[in-house]
Tab-separated table of C-alpha atoms in Angstrom:
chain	number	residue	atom	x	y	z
A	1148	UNK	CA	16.788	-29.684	-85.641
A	1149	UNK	CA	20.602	-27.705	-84.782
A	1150	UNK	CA	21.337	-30.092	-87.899
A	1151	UNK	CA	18.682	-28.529	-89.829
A	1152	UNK	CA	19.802	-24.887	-88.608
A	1153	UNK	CA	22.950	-25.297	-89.863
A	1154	UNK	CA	22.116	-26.437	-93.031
A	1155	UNK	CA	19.710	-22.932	-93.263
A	1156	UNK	CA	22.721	-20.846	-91.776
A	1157	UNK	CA	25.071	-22.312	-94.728
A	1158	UNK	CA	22.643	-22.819	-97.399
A	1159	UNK	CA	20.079	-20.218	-96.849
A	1160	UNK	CA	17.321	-22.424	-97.772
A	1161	UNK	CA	15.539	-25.554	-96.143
A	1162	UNK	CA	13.296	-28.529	-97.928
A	1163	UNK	CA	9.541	-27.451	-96.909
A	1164	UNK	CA	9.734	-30.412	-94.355
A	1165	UNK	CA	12.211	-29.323	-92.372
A	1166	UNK	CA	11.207	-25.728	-92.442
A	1167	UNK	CA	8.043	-26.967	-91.391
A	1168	UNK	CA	9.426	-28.711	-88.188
A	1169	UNK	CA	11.642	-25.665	-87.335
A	1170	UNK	CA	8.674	-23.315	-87.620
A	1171	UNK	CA	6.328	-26.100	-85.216
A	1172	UNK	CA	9.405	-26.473	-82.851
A	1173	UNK	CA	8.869	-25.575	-79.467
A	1174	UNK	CA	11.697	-27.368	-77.660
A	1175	UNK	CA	13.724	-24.644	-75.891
A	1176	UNK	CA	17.362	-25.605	-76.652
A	1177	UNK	CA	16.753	-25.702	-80.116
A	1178	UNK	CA	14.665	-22.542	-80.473
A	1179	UNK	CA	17.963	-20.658	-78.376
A	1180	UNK	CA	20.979	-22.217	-80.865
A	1181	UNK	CA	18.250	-21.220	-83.818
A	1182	UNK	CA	18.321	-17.305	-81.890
A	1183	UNK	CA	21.937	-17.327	-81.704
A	1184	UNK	CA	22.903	-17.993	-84.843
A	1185	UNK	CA	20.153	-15.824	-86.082
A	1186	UNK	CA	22.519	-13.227	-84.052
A	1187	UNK	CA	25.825	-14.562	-85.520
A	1188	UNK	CA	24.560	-13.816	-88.984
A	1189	UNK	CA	23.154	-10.519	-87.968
A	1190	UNK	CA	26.704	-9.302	-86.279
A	1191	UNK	CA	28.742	-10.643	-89.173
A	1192	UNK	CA	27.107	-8.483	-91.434
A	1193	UNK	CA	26.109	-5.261	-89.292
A	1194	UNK	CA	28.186	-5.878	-86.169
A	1195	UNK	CA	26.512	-4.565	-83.084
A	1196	UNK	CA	24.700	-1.545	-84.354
A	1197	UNK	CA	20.904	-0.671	-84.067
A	1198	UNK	CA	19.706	1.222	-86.825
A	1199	UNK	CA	16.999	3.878	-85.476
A	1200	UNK	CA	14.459	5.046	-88.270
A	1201	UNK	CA	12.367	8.312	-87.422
A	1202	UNK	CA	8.684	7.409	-88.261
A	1203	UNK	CA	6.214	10.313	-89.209
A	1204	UNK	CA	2.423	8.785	-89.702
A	1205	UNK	CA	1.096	11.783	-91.619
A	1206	UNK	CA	-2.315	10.561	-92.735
A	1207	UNK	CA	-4.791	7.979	-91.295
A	1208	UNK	CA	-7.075	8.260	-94.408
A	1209	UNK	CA	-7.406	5.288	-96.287
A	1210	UNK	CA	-9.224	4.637	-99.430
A	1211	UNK	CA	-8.806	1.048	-98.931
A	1212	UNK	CA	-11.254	-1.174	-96.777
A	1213	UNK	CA	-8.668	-4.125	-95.294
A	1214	UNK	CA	-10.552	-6.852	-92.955
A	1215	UNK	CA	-7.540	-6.640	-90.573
A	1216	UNK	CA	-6.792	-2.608	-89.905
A	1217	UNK	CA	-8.184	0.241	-88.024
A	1218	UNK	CA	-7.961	2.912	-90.048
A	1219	UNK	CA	-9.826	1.163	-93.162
A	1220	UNK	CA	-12.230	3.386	-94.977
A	1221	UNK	CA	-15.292	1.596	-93.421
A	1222	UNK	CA	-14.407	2.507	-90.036
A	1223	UNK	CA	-16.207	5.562	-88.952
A	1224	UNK	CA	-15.051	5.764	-85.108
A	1225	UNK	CA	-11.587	6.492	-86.369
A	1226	UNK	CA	-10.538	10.039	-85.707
A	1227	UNK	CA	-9.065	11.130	-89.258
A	1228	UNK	CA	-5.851	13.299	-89.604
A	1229	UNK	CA	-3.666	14.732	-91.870
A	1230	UNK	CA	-0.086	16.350	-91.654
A	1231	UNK	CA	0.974	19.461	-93.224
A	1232	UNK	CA	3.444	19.760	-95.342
A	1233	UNK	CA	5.617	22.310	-92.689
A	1234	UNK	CA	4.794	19.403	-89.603
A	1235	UNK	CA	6.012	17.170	-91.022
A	1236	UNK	CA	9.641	18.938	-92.077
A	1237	UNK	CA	9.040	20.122	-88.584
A	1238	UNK	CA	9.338	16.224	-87.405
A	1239	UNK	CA	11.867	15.653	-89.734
A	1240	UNK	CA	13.903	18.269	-88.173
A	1241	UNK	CA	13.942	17.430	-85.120
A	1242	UNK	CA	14.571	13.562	-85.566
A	1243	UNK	CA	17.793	14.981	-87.104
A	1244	UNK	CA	18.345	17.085	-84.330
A	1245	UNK	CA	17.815	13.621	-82.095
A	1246	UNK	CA	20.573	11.318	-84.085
A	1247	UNK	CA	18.273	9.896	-86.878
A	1248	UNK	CA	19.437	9.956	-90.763
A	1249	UNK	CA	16.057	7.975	-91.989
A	1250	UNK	CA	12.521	9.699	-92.065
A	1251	UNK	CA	9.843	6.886	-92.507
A	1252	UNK	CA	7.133	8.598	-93.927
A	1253	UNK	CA	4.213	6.094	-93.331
A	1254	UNK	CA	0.258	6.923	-94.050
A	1255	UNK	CA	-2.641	5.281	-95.480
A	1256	UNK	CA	-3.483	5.209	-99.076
A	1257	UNK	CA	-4.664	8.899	-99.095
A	1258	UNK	CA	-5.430	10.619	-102.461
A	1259	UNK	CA	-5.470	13.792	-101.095
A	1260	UNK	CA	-1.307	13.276	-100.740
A	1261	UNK	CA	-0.995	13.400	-104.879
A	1262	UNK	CA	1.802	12.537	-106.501
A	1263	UNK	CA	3.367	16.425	-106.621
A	1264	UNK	CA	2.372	16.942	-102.910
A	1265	UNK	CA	4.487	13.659	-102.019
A	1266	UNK	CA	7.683	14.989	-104.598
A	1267	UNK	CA	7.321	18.328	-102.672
A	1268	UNK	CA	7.768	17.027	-99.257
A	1269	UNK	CA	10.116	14.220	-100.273
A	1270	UNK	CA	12.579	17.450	-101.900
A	1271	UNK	CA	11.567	19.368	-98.568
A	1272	UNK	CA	13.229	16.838	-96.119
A	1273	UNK	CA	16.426	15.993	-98.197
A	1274	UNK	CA	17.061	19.765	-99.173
A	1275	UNK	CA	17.037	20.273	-95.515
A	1276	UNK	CA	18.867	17.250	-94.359
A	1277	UNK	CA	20.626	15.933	-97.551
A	1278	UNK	CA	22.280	13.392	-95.516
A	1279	UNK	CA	19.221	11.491	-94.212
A	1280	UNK	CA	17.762	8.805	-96.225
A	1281	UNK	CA	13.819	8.702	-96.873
A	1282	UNK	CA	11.769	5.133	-96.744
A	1283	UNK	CA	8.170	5.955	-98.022
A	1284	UNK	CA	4.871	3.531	-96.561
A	1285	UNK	CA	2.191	4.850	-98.423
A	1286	UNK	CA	0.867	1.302	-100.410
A	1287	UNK	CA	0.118	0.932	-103.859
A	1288	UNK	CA	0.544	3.483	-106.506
A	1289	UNK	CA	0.692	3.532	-110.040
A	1290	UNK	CA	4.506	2.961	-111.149
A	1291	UNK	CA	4.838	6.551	-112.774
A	1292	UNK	CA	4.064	8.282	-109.276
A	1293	UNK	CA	7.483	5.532	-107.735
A	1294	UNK	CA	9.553	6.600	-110.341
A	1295	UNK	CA	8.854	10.434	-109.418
A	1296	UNK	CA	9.478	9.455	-105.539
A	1297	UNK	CA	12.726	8.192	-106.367
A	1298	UNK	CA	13.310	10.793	-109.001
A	1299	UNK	CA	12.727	13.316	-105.900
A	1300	UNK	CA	14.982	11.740	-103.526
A	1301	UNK	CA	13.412	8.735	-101.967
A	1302	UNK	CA	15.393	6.038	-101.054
A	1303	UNK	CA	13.425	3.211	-99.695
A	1304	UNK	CA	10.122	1.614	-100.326
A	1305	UNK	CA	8.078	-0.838	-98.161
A	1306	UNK	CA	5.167	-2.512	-99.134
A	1307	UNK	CA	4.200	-6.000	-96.975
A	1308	UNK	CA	2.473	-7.878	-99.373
A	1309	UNK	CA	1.073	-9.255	-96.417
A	1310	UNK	CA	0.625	-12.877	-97.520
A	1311	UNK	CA	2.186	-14.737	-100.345
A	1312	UNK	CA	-0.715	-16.591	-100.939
A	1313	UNK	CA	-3.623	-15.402	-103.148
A	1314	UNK	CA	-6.382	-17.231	-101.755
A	1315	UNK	CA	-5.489	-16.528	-98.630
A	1316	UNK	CA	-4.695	-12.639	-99.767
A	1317	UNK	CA	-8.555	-13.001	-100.350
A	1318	UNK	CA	-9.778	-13.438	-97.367
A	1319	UNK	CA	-8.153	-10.456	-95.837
A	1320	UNK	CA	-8.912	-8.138	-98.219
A	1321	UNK	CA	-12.247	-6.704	-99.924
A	1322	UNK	CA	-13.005	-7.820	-103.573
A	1323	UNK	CA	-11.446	-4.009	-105.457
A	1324	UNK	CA	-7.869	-5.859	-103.808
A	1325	UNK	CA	-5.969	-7.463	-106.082
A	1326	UNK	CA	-2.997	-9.449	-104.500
A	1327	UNK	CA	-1.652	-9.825	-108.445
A	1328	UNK	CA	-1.239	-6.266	-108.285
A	1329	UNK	CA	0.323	-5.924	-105.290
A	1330	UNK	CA	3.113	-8.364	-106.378
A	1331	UNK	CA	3.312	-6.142	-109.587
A	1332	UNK	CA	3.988	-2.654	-107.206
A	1333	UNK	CA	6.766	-5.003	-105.882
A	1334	UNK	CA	8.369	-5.818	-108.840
A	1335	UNK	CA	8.451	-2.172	-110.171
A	1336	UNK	CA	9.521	-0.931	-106.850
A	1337	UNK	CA	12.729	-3.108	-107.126
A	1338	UNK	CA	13.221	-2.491	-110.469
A	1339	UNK	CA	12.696	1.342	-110.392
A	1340	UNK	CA	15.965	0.846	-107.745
A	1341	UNK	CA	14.107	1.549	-104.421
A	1342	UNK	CA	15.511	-0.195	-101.633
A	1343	UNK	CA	12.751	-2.054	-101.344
A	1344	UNK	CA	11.146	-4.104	-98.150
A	1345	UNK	CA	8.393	-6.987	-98.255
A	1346	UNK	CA	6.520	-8.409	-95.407
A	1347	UNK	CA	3.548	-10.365	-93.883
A	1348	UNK	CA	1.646	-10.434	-90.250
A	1349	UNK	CA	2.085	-13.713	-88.406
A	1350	UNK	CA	-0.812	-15.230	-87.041
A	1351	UNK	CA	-3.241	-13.611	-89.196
A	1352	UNK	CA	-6.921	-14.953	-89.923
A	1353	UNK	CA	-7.408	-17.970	-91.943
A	1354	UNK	CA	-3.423	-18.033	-91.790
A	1355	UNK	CA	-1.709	-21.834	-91.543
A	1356	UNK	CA	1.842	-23.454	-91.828
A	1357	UNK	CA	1.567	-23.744	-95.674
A	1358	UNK	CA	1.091	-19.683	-96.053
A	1359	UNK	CA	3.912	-19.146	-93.690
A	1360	UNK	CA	5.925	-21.421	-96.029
A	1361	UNK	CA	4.631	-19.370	-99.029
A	1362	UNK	CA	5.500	-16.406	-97.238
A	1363	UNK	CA	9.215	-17.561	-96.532
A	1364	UNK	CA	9.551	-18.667	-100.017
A	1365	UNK	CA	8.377	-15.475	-101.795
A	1366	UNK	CA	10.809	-13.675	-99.432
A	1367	UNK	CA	13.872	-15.830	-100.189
A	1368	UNK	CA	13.368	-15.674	-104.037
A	1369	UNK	CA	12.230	-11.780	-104.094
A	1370	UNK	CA	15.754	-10.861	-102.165
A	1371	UNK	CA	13.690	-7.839	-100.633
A	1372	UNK	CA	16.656	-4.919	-99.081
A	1373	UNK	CA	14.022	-4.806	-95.643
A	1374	UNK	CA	11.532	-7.074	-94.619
A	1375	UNK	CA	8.881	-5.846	-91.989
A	1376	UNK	CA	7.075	-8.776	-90.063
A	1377	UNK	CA	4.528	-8.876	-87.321
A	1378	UNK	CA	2.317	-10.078	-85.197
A	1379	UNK	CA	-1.823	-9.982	-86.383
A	1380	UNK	CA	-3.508	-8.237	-83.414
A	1381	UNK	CA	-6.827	-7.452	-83.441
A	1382	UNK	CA	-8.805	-3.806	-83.467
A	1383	UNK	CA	-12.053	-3.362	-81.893
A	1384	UNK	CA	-13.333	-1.878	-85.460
A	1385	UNK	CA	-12.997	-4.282	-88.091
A	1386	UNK	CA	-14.549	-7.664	-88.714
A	1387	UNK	CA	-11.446	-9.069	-87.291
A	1388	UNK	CA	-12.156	-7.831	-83.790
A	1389	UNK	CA	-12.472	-11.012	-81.888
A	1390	UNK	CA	-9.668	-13.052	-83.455
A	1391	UNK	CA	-7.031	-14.063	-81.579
A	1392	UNK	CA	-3.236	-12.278	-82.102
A	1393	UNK	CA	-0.848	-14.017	-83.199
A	1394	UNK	CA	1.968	-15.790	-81.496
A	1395	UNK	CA	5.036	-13.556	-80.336
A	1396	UNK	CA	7.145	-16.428	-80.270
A	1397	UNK	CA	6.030	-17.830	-83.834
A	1398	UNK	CA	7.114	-13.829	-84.525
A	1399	UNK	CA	10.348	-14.201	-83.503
A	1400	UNK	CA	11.416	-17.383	-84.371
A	1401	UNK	CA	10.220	-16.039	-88.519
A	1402	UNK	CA	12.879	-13.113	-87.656
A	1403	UNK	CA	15.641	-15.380	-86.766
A	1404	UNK	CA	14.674	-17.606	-89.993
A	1405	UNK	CA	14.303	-14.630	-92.179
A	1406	UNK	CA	17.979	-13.460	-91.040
A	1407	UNK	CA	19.335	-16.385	-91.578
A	1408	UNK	CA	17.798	-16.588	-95.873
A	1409	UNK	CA	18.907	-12.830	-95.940
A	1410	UNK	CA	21.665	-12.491	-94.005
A	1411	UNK	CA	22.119	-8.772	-94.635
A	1412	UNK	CA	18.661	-8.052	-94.763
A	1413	UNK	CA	17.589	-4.830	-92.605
A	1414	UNK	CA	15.179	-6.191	-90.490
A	1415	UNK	CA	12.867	-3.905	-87.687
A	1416	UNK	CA	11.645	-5.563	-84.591
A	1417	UNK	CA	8.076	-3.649	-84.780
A	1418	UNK	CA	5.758	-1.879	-82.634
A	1419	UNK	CA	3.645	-4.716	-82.889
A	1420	UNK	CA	5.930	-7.662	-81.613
A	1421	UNK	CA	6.919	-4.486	-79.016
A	1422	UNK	CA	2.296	-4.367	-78.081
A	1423	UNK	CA	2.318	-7.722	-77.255
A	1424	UNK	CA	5.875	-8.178	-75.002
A	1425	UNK	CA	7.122	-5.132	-72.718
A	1426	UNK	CA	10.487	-6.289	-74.014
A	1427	UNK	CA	9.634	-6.974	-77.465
A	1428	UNK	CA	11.912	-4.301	-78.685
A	1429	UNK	CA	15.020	-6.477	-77.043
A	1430	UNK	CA	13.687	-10.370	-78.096
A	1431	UNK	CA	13.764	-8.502	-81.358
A	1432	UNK	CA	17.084	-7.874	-81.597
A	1433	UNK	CA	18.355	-11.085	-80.080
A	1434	UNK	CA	16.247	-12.887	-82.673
A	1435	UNK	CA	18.321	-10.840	-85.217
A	1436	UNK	CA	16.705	-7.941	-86.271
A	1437	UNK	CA	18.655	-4.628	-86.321
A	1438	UNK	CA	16.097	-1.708	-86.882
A	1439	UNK	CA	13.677	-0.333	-83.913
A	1440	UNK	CA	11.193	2.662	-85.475
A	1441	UNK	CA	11.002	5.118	-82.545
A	1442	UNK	CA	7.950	7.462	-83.597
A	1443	UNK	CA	8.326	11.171	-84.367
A	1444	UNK	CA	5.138	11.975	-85.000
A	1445	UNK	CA	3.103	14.912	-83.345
A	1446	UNK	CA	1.700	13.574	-79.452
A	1447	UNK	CA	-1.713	14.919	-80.927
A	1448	UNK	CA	-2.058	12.125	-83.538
A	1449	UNK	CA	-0.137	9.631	-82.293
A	1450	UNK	CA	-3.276	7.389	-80.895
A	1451	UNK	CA	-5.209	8.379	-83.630
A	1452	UNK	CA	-2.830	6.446	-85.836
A	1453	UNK	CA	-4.649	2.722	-84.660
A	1454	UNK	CA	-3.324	-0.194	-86.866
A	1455	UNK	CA	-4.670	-2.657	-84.003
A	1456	UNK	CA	-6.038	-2.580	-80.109
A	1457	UNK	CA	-3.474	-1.172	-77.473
A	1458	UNK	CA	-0.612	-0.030	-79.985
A	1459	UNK	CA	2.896	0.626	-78.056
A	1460	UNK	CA	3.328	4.769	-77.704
A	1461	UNK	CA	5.590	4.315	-75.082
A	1462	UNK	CA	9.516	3.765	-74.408
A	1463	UNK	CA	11.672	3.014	-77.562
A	1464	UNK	CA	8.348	4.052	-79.689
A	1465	UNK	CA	8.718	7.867	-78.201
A	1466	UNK	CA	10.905	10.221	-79.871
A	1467	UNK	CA	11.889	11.818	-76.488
A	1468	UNK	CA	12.672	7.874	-74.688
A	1469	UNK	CA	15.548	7.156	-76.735
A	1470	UNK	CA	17.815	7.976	-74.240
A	1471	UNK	CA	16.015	4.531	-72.468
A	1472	UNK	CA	16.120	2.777	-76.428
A	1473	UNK	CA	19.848	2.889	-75.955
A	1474	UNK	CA	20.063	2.103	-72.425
A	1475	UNK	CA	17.522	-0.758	-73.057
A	1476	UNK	CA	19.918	-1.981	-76.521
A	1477	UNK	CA	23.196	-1.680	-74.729
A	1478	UNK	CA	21.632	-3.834	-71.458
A	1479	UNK	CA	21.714	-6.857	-74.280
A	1480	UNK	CA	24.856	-5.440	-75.588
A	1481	UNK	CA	23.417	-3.440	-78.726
A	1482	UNK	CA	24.308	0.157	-79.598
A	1483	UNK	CA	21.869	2.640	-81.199
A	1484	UNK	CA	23.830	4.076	-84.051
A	1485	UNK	CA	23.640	7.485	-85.480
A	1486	UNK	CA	24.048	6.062	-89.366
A	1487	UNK	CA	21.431	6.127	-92.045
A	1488	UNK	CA	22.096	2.186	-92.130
A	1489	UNK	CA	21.815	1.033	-95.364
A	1490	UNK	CA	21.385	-2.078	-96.849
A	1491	UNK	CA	24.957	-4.133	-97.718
A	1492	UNK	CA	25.265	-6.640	-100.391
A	1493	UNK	CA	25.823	-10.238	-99.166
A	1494	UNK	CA	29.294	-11.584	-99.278
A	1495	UNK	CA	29.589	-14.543	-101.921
């Protein structure tokens, strides 16, 4: 299988067989030569720095009704919030104040945030901070409201398309989903000139080997700027409650893999990978991601903002713990930069 790696490492692609047996592998000395060249990659391209993001979760309305997420429309013990306008400059502030030069503004698919409400406080932060980037998470939209984002100042765009496979797209999502259209939002996000990020839970229901290929191979060929990947876990108030999570280590061996198809892809270890390991923030990096999303939301609404069951709101995830974020990343020999970290080009 080190054969194999190499071949990904130098290639950056793998016949399905062998990507297959690399993503079944569980022997341990393979798994750490795939992790450290996953790391070689990562400091060839961005050295040793840790790109910190500032997330503000302004809304947890959401028209949509996904199988998998706690704040779907359908769920009524959700505790619904919304951001002003002034919060959240007022969060944006003082993640600049902290170090941070991106503002992830992340939310459900709310109409009440319409198109001029988003271009006002998209103008708001980089009038204020001109030298921060903004990465929008607000789903699906119609491609005249992206082009007035980026028209306003937004840099970045992610959308996970969750899985590359329609069938299986199906099953996760109600029938007024349609994954074709999500693939189109994609495609005009890239083209529009976001910086645009991709990306897919691991070990979600219904989920097998062959969608994790499909995933993998709609990443490689889509040459996304970010990819943001995860493991499923379950909330108590969707008809996903008593699945299983998915596997932490399947998780991180798809970051090492993804690093090594996109080798200067920005790439977050997430809150999620973070719930289900106390040190997921670290196995992150040393799996090759380089982005941690410490969140800079209000305390008020912070728990209100329930993706899953038992969501991290502690250390690297606090605004006010990243003194212990860059203790934590230089203990493995990682610095937290104070850089807007942008995506680079590959070398030929």
């Amino acid at each position: 299988m080190c054969n194999a790696i190499d071949r990904l490492r130098r290639d950056r692609a793998l016949p399905d067989g062998q990507m297959r047996a690399l993503l079944l592998c569980e022997d341990r000395d393979v798994l750490s030569y795939l992790f450290q060249q996953a790391r070689r990659v990562r400091e060839e391209a961005y050295g040793r720095a840790v790109f910190i993001r500032g997330l503000v979760e302004f809304t947890n309305h959401c028209k949509n009704d996904c199988y998998y997420c706690g704040i779907r429309r359908s769920n009524a013990q959700a505790q619904r919030y919304r951001l002003q306008e002034e919060q959240i400059l007022q969060c944006a502030q003082s993640g600049y104040r902290l170090g941070f030069r991106t503002i992830v503004l992340q939310g459900g698919e709310d109409p009440f945030f319409t198109d001029e409400k988003m271009v006002s406080i998209i103008r708001g932060i980089k009038s204020q901070h001109p030298d921060c980037a903004v990465t929008l998470s607000i789903g699906e939209r119609p491609e005249k409201s992206y082009r007035a984002f980026f028209e306003a100042g937004a840099d970045r765009y992610l959308l996970r398309h969750e899985t590359a496979d329609e069938a299986h797209y199906g099953l996760l999502h109600p029938a007024g989903m349609s994954f074709r259209h999500r693939m189109d939002c994609l495609k005009a996000l890239k083209e529009i000139g976001f910086q645009t990020g991709c990306g897919f839970m691991v070990g979600s229901p219904y989920q097998t080997v062959d969608n994790l290929l499909s995933d993998l191979a709609f990443t490689a060929a889509f040459q996304p700027q970010m990819v943001g990947i995860g493991p499923f876990i379950p909330h108590r108030d969707t008809p996903f409650k008593d699945r299983a999570a998915g596997s932490a280590l399947m998780t991180l061996k798809l970051l090492a893999i993804i690093r090594l198809l996109l080798p200067t892809v920005l790439l977050p270890a997430t809150t999620a990978l973070n719930t289900l390991l106390p040190d997921g923030c670290e196995q992150g990096m040393l799996a090759g991601a380089n982005v941690v999303m410490p969140n800079l939301s209000p305390q008020g609404v912070r728990k209100k903002y329930m993706l899953y069951n038992n969501k991290a709101s502690f250390g690297s995830e606090a605004a006010e713990a990243l003194d212990s974020l860059r203790a934590r990343m230089a203990r493995i020999g990682y610095e937290v930069v104070c850089d807007r970290g942008d995506y680079r080009q590959p070398s030929c």
